[in-house]
Coordinates of C-alpha atoms and ligand atoms in Angstrom, one line a residue:
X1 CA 197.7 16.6 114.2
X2 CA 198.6 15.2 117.9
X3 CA 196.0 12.3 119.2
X4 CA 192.8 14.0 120.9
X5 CA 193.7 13.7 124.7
X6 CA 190.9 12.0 126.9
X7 CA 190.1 9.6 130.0
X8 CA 189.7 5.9 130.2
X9 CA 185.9 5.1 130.3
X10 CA 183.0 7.4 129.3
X11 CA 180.3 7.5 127.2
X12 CA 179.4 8.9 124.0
X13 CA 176.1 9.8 123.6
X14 CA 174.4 11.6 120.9
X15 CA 175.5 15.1 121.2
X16 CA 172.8 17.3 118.7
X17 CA 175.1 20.2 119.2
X18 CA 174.7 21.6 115.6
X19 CA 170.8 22.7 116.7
X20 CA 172.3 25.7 118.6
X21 CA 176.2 25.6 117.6
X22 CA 176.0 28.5 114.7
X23 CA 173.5 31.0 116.6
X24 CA 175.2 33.8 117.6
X25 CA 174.5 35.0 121.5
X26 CA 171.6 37.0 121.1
X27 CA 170.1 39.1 124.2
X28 CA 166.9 37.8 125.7
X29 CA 164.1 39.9 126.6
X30 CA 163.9 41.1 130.0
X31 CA 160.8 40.0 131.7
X32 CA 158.4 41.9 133.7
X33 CA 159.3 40.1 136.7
X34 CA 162.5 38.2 138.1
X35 CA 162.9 36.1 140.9
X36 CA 166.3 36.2 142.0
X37 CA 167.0 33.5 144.6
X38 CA 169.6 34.7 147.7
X39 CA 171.0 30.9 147.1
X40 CA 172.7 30.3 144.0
X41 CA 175.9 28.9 145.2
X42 CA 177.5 26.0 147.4
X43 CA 178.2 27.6 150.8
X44 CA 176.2 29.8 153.3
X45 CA 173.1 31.7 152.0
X46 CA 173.3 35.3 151.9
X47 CA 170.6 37.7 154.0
X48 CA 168.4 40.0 151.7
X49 CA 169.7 43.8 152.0
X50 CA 166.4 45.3 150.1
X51 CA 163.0 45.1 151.0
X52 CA 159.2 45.2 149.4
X53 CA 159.4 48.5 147.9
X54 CA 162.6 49.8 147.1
X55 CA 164.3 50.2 144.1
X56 CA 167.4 48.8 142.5
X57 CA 169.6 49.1 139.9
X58 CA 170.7 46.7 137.4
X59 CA 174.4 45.5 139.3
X60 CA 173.2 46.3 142.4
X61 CA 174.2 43.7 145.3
X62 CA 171.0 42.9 147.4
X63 CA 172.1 39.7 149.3
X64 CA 175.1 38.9 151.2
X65 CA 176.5 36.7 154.3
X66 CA 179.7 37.0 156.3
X67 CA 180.3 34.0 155.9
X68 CA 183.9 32.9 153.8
X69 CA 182.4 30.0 151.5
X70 CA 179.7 32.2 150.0
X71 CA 178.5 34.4 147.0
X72 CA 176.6 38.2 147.0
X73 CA 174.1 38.4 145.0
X74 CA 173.0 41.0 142.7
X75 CA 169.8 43.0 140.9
X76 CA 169.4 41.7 137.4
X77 CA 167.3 44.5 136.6
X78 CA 166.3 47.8 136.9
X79 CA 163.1 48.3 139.2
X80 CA 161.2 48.0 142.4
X81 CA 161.0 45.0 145.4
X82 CA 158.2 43.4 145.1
X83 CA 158.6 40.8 147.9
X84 CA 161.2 38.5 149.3
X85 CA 159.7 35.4 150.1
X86 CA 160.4 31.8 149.5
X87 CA 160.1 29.9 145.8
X88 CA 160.9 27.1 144.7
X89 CA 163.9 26.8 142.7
X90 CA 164.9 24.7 139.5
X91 CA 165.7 21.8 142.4
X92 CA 162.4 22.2 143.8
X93 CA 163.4 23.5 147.4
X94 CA 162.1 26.7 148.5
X95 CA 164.8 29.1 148.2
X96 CA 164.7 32.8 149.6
X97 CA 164.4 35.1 147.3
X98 CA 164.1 38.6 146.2
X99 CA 160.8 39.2 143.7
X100 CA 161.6 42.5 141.6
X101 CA 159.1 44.2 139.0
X102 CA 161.4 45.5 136.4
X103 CA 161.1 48.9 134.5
X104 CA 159.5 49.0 131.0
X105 CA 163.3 50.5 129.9
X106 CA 166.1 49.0 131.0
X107 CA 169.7 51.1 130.8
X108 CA 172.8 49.2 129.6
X109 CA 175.3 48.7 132.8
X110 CA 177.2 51.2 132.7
X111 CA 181.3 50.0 132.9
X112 CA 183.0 51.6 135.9
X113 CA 186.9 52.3 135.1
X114 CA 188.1 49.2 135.9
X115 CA 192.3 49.2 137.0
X116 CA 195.0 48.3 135.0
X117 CA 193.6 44.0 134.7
X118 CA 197.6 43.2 134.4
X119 CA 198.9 45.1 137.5
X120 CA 196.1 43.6 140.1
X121 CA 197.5 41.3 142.8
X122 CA 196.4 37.9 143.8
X123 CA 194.1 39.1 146.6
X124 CA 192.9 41.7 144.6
X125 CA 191.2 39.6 142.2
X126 CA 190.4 37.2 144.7
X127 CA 188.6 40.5 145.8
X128 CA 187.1 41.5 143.1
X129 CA 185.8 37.7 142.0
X130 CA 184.2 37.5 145.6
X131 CA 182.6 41.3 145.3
X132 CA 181.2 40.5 141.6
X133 CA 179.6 37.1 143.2
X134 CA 181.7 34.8 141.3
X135 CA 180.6 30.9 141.0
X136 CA 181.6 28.3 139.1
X137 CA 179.0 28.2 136.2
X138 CA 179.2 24.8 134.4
X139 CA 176.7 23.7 137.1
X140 CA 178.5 23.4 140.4
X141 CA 178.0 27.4 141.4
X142 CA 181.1 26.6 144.0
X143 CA 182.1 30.3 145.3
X144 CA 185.2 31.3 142.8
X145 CA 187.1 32.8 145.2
X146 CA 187.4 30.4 147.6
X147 CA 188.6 27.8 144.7
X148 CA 191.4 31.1 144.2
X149 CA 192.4 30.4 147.7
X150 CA 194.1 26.9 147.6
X151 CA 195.7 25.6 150.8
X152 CA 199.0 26.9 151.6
X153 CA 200.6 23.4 151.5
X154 CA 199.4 23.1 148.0
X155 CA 200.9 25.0 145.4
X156 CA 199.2 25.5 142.3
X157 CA 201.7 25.4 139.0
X158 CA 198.5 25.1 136.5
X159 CA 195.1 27.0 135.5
X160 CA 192.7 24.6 133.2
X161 CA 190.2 26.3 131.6
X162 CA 187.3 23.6 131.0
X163 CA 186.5 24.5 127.7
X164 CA 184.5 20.9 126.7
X165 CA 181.4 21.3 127.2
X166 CA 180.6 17.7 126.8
X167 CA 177.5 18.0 127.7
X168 CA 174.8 17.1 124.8
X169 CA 173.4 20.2 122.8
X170 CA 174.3 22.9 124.9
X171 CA 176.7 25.3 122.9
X172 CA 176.7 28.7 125.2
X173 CA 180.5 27.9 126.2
X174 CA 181.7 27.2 122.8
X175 CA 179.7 30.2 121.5
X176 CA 181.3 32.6 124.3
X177 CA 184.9 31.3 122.7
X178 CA 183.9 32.1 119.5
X179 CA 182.3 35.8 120.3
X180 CA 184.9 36.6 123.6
X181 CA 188.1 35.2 123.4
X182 CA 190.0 37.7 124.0
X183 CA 187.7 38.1 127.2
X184 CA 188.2 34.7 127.8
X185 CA 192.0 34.5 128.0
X186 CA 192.2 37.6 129.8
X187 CA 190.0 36.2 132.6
X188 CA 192.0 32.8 132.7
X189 CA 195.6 34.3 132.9
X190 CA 193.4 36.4 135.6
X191 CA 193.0 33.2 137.6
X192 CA 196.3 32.2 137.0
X193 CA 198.0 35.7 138.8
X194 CA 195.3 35.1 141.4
X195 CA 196.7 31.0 142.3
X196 CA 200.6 31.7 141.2
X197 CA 200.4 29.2 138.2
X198 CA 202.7 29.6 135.5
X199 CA 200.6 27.8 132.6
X200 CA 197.1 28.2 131.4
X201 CA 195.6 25.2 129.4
X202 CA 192.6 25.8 127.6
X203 CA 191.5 22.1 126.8
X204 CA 188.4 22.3 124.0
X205 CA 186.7 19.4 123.1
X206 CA 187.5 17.9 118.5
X207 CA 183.9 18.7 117.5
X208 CA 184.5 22.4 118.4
X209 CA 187.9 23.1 116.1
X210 CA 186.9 26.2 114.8
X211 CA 187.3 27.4 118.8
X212 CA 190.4 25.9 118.8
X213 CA 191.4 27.9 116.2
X214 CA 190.0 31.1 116.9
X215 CA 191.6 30.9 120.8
X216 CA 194.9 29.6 119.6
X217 CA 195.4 32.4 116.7
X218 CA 194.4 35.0 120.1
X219 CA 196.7 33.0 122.1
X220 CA 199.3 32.9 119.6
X221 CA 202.0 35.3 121.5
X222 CA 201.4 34.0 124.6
X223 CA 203.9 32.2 126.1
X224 CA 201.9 31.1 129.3
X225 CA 198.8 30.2 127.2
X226 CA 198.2 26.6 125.5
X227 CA 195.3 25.2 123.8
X228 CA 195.0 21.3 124.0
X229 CA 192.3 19.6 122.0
X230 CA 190.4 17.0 123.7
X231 CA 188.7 13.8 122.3
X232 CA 184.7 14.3 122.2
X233 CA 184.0 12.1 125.2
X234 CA 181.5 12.6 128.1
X235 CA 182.3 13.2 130.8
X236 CA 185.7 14.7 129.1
X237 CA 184.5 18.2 131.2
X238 CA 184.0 16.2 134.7
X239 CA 187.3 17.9 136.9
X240 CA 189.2 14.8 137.4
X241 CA 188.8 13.2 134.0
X242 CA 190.4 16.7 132.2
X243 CA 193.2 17.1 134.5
X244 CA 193.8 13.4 134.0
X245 CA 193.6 13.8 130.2
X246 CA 195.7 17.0 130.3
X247 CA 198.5 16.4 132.5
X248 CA 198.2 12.8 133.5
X249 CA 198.0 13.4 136.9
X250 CA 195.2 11.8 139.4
X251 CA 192.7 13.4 141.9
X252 CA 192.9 11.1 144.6
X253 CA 189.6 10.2 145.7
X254 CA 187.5 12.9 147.8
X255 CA 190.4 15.7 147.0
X256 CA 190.1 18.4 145.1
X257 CA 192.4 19.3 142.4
X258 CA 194.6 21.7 144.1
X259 CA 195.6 18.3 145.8
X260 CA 197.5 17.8 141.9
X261 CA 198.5 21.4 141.5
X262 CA 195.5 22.5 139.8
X263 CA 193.0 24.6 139.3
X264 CA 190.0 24.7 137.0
X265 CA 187.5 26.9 135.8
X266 CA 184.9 27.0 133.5
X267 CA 184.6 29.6 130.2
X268 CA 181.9 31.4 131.2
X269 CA 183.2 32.1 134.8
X270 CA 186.9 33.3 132.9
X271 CA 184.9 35.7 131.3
X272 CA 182.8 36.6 134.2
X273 CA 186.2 37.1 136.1
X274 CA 187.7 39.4 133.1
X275 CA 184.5 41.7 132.8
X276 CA 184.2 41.8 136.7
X277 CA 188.2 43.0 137.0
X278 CA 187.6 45.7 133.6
X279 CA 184.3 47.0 134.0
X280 CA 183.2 46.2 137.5
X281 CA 180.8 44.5 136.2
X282 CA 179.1 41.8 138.9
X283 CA 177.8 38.2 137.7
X284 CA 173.7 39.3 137.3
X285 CA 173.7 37.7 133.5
X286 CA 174.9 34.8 131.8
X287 CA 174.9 33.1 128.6
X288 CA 173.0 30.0 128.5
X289 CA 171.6 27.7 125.7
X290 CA 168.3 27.1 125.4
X291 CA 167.6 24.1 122.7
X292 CA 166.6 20.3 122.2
X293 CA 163.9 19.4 119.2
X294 CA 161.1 20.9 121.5
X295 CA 162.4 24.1 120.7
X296 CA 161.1 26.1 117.6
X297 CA 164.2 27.6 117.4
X298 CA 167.0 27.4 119.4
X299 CA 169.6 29.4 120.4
X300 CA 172.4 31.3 123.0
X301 CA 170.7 34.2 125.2
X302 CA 172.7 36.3 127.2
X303 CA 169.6 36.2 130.4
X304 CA 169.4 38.0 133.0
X305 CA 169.5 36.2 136.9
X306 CA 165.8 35.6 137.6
X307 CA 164.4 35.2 134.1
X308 CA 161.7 32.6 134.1
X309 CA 162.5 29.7 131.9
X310 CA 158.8 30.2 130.5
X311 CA 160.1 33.2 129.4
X312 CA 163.5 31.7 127.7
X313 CA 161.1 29.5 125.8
X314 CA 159.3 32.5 124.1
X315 CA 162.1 34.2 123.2
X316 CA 163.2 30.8 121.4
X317 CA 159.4 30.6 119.3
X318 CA 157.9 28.1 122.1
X319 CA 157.4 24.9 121.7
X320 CA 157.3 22.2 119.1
X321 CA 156.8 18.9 118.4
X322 CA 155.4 17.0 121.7
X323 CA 157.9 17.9 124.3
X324 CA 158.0 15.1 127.3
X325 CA 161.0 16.4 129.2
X326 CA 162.4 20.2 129.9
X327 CA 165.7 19.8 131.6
X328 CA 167.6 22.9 133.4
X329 CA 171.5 22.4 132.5
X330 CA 172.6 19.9 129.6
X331 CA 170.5 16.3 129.4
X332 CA 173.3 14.0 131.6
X333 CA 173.4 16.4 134.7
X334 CA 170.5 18.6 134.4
X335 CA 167.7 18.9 136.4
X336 CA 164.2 17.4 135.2
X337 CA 161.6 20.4 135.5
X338 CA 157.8 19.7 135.8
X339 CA 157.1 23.2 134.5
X340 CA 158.6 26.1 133.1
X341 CA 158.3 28.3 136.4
X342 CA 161.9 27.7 137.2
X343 CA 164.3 30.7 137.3
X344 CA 167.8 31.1 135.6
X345 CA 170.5 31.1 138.3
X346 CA 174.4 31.9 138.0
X347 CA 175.0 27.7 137.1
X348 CA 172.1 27.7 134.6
X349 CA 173.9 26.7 131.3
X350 CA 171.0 25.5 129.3
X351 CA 167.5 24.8 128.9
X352 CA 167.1 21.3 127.3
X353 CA 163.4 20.4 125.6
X354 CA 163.3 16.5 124.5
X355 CA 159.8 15.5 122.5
X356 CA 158.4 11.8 122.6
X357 CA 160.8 10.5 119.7
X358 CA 164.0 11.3 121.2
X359 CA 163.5 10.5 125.1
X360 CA 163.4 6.8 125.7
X361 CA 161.5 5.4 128.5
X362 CA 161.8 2.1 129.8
X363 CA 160.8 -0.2 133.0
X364 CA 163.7 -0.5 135.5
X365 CA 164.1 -4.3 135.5
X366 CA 166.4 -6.5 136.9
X367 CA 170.2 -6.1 136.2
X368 CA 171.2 -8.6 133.7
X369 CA 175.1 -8.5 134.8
X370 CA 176.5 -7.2 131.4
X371 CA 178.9 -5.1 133.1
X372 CA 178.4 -2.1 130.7
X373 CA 178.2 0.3 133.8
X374 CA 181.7 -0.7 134.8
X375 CA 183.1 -0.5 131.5
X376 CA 181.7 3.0 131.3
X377 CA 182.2 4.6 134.6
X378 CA 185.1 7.1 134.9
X379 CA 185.7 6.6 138.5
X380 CA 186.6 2.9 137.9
X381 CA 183.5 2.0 140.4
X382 CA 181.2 -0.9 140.0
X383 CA 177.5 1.0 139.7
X384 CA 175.3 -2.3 139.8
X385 CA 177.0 -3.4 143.2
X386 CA 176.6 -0.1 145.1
X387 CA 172.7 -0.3 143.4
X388 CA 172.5 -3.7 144.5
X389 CA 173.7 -2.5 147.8
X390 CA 171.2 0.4 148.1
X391 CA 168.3 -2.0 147.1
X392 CA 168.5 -3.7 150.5
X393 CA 169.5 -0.7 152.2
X394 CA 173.2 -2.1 152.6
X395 CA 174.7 1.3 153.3
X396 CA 178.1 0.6 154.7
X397 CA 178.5 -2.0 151.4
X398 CA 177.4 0.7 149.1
X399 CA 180.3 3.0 150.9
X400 CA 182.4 0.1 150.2
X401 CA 181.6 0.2 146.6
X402 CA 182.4 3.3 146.2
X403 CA 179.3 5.5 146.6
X404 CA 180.6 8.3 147.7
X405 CA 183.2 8.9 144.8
X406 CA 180.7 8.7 142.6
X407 CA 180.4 12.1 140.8
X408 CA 177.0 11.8 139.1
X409 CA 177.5 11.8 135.5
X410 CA 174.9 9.5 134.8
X411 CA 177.5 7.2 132.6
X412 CA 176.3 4.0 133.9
X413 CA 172.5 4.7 133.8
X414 CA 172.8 5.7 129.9
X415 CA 174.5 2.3 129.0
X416 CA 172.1 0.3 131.2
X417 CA 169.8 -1.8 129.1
X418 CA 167.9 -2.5 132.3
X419 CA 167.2 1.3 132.6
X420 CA 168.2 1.1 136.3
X421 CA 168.7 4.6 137.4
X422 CA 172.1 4.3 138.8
X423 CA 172.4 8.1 140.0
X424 CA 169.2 7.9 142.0
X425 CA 170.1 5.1 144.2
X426 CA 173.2 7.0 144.3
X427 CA 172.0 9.7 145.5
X428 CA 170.1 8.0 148.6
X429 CA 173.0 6.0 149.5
X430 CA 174.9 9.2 149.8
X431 CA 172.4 10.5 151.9
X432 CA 172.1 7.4 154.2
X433 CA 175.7 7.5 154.5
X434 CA 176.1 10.8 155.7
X435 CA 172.9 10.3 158.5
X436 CA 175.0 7.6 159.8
X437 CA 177.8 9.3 160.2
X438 CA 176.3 12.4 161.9
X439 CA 174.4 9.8 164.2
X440 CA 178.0 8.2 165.1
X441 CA 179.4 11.7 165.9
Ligands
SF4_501 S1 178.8 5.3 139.3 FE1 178.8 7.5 139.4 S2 180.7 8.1 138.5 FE2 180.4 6.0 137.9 S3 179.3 6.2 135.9 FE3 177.7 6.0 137.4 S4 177.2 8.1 137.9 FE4 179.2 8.2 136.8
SF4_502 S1 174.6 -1.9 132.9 FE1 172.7 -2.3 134.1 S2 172.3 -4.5 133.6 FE2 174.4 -4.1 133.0 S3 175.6 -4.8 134.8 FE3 175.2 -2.6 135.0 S4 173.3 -2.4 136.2 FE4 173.4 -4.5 135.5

């Protein structure tokens, strides 16, 4: 078999994926209530178009904006408007968002006669992905069909289908190959009629083979479809480190892929794309993971937008052990939750519960200059200097350093014997970085 394909740095934590791996997607229960925010994407928010007391249906859109860089949103459920009013959301800033009591039965969405998925044109998908509130849903919820709409000047020649999920224990992606593939390579040679590629690479991580072998034996007469197997690596899934491990090309720093003739999308947002072009079916549900050793017993639940976490829990037999830390997304890029009252969005793709034994908590102390968060960063920066730098409030160093490539993975923090939480300073350098800037404008 050919090498595993990867990056040069990365980590490789332990990945517990086997807690969730073999349980099949199984529908959760639909709540008595969701809270469906009317932000769930990068880009402008969309204005409500329901109000306390009217009904919806399940696929009905009740938010949108005129704006280009943003996302409709759409009822999860069958019901009635409770309110729309501001909640917090799984970040912890209030979001506004529609509050809908659902029916005690809930109908199946019904699949409108979708066309012919292999006559559509480019802007007709880019249509339909924009229509069905399309977003990225590995995490970064970026509008889809603005990513379909590359520069002019910058021809695309290849779809990648991030397939690696490298994140620890969350499964839902590698689940979704297993149960849709054929859903799954429709919806990526979607995206690739949509950009003008000629190739699709599926790139799956080694500790997920028998996906690998279930998409290539789909794949097998396709001429414009590859699968490429990927060495377990995190962050093997991060944008710039899978092109580079594909094709051997490089992002340069602060452009986007298309910049290399790419374009990449995550599995559940191929699928999303697929059932969206065949059924008409708009992005109100998604498969997520909901797992760790808090959880009794963990699984994939297909979830409606809105669900409470609290709820997600249940459905999984609650708690166990003593959980210390609930996570929304995988462990590395999630967000910490103090509760369970956070809601699933379109980027939620797990639910993460770590008990006493597994989460280790130490005092940030000083750095003792071992270097092992240079050897480990992808980006080739040096994470103690641009910490060092933020420490004294050394902005225009910690730009120098590299601040603002640095993508978040959380790489140098996990090696980090003096538990010094790289990301965080990170993040406020960032954000002292950019005040400057606006203040100089
Ligand atoms: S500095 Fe940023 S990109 Fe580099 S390892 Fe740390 S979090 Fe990842
Ligand atoms: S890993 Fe931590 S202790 Fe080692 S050089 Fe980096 S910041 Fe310093």
């Amino acid at each position: 078999m050919a090498e595993a394909k990867t990056f040069k740095g990365g980590i490789h934590p332990p990945y517990n994926k086997e807690l969730a791996s073999g349980k099949a997607i199984k529908r959760a229960p639909v709540p008595a209530e969701v809270i469906i925010p009317l932000q769930q994407h990068i880009g402008a928010p969309n204005e409500a178009l329901v109000s306390a007391g009217d009904r919806v249906e399940v696929g009905q859109k009740i938010g949108s904006s005129d704006a280009f860089v943003s996302a409709p949103v759409h009822s999860s459920v069958a019901g009635v408007v409770k309110e729309v009013v501001d909640v917090p959301n799984f970040t912890g800033n209030k979001v506004k968002s529609v509050v809908i009591t659902t029916d005690a039965e809930q109908p199946e969405f019904a699949k409108k006669p979708g066309k012919d998925i292999d006559s559509l044109s480019a802007d007709e998908i880019r249509e339909i992905a924009k229509e069905a509130g399309l977003v990225g849903m590995g995490g970064a919820a970026f509008p889809t069909h603005v990513k379909l709409t590359p520069p002019k000047d910058k021809p695309v020649d290849l779809v990648i289908i991030n397939a690696c999920e490298c994140e620890p224990f969350l499964t839902c992606d590698h689940r979704q190959m297993l149960e849709k593939g054929d859903d799954l390579i429709a919806g990526a040679r979607l995206l690739k009629t949509a950009v003008g590629a000629g190739k699709v690479i599926i790139g799956i991580e080694a500790n997920k083979m028998d996906a690998v072998d279930a998409i290539r034996s789909k794949a097998s007469g396709l001429s414009d479809v590859e699968v490429e197997v990927l060495e377990v690596k995190y962050p093997e899934g991060a944008e710039k480190m899978l092109i580079f491990a594909l094709t051997g090309r490089k992002v340069p720093p602060g452009k986007l892929p298309s910049e290399v003739g790419c374009l990449v999308q995550n599995v559940g947002t191929a699928i999303a794309l697929y059932e969206a072009a065949a059924w008409g079916k708009p992005l109100y549900e998604r498969v997520l993971t909901v797992t760790g050793p808090g959880i009794r017993e963990p699984g994939n639940l297909l979830a409606a937008i809105g669900t409470p976490i609290s709820d997600l829990i249940e459905a999984c037999g609650g708690f166990v052990g003593n959980p210390v830390k609930l996570i929304m997304g995988g462990p590395m890029t999630g967000w910490a939750q103090s509760g369970t009252t956070a809601n699933v969005v379109k980027g939620t793709s797990g639910v993460v519960v770590l008990t006493s034994d597994v989460v280790e908590m130490g005092e940030e102390t000083d750095c003792v200059r071992c270097s092992k968060c240079i050897e480990a960063c992808p980006m080739f920066l040096s994470p103690n200097f641009i910490v060092q730098a933020a420490k004294r409030g050394q902005w225009d160093k910690a730009e120098m350093w590299g601040a603002l490539d640095c993508f978040e993975c959380g790489c140098c923090s996990f090696e980090c014997p003096a538990f010094i939480p790289h990301v965080e300073y990170v993040r406020k350098a960032k954000a002292e970085i950019a005040a400057l800037k606006k203040k100089k404008e």
